[in-house]
PDB file of C-alpha atoms in Angstrom:
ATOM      1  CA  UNK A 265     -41.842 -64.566  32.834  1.00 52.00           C
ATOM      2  CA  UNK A 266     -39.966 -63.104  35.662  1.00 64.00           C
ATOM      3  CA  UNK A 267     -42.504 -61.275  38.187  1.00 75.00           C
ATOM      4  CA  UNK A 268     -39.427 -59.255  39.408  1.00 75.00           C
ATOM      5  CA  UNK A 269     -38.474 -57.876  35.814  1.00 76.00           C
ATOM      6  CA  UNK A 270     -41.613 -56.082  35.598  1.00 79.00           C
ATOM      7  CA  UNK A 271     -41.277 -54.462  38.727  1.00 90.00           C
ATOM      8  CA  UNK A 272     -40.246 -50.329  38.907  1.00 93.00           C
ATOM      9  CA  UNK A 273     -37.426 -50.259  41.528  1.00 93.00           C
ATOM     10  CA  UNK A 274     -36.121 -47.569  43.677  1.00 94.00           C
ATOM     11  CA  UNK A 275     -33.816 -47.922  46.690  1.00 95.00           C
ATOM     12  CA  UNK A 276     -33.141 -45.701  50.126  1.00 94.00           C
ATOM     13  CA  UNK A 277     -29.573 -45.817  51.158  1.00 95.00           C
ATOM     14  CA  UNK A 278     -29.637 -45.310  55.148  1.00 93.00           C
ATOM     15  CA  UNK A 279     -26.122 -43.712  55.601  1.00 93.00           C
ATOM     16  CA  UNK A 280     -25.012 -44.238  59.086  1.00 94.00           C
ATOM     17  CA  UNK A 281     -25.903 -47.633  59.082  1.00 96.00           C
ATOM     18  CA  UNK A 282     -24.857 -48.336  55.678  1.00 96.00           C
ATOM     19  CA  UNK A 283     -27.930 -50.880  54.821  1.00 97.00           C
ATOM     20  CA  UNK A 284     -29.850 -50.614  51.263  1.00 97.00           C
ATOM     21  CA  UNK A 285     -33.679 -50.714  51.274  1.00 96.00           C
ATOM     22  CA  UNK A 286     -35.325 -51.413  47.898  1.00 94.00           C
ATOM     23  CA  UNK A 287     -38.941 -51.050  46.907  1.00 94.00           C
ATOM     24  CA  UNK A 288     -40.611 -52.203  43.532  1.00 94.00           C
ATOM     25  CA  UNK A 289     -43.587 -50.681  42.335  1.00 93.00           C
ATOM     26  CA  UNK A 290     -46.355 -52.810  39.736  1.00 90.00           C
ATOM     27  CA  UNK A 291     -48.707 -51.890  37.815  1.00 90.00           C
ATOM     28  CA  UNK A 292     -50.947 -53.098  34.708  1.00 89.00           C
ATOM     29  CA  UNK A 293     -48.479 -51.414  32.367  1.00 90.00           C
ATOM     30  CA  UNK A 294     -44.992 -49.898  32.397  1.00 90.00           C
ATOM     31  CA  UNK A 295     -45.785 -45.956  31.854  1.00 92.00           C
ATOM     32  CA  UNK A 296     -48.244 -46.652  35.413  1.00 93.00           C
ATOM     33  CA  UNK A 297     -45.621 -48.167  37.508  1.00 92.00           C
ATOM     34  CA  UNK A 298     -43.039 -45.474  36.637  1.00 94.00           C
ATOM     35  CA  UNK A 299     -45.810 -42.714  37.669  1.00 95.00           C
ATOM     36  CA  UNK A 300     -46.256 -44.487  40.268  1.00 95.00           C
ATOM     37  CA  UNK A 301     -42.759 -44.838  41.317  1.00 95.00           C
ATOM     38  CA  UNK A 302     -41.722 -41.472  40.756  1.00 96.00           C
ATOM     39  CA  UNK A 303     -44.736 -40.435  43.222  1.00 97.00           C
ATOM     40  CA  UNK A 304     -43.339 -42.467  45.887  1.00 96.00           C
ATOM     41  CA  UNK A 305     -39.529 -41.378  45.007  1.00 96.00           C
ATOM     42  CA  UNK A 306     -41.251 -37.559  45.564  1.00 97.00           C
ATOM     43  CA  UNK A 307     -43.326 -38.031  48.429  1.00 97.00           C
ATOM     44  CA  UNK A 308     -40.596 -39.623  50.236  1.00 96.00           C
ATOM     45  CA  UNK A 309     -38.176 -36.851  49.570  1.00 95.00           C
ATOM     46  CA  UNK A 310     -40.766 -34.577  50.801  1.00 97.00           C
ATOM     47  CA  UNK A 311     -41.380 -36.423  53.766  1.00 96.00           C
ATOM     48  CA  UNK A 312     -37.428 -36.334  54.583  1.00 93.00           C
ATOM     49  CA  UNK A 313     -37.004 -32.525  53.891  1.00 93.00           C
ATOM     50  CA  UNK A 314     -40.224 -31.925  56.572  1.00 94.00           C
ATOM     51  CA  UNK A 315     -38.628 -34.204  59.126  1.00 93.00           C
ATOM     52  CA  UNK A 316     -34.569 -32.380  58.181  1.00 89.00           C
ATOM     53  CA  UNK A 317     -36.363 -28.947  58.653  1.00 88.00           C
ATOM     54  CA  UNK A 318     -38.240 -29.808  61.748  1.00 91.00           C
ATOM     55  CA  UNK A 319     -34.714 -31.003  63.357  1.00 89.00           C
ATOM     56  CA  UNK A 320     -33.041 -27.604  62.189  1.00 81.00           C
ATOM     57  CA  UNK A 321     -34.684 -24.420  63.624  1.00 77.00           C
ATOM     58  CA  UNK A 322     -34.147 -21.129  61.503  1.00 79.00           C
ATOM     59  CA  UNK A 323     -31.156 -19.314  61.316  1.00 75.00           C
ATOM     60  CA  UNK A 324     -28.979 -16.797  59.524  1.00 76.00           C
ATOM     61  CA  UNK A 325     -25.433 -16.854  58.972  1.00 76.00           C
ATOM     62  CA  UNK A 326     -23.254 -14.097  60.315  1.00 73.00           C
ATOM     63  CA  UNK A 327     -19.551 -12.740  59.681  1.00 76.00           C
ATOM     64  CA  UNK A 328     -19.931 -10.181  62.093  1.00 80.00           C
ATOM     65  CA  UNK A 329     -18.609 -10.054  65.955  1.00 81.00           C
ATOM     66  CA  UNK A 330     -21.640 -10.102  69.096  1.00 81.00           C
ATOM     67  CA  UNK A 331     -20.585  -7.224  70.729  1.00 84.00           C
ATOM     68  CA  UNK A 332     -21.203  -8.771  73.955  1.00 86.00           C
ATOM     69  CA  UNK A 333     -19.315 -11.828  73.547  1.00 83.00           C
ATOM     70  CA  UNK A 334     -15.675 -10.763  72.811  1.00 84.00           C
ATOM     71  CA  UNK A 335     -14.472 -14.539  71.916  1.00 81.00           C
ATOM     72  CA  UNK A 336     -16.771 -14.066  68.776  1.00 79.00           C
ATOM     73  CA  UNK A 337     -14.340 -11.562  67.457  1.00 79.00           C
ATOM     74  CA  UNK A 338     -11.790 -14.061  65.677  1.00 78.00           C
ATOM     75  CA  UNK A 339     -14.626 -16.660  64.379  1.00 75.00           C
ATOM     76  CA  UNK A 340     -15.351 -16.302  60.755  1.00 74.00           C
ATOM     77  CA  UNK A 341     -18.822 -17.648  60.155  1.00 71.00           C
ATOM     78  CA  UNK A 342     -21.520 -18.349  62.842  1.00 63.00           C
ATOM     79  CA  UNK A 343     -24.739 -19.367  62.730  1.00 63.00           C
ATOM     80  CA  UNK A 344     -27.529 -21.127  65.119  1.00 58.00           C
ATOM     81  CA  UNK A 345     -26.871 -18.092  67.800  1.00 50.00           C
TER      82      UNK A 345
END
């Protein structure tokens, strides 16, 4: 049989650069691959939600002028101040 047919796939779609990456995942039986794949799927998630935080510091979103800064008084929404 097909060695590819029995694989579990998953892809990662890089956005900017618009190119596809696809990964296959075997195992001695069908219900292992998929548990295997879906711990991949989640540690990679994981791994891109650590590295999104780390680029974004905290912050809160305001609707209210900076007293000090009188060109904040027409903005509606700020936030990374």
């Amino acid at each position: 049989g097909n060695q590819l047919s029995a694989l579990k796939i998953f892809k990662i779609f890089y956005f900017t650069r618009s190119i596809c990456y696809f990964f296959g995942v075997h195992a001695e039986n069908d219900d292992e691959a998929e548990e295997i794949r879906q711990s991949w799927v989640l540690d990679i998630a994981k791994v891109v939600h650590m590295v999104t935080q780390s680029l974004f510091p905290p912050f809160s979103i305001s609707c209210e002028p900076v007293c000090a800064a009188v060109v904040t008084s027409r903005r509606l929404m700020a936030g990374y101040g």
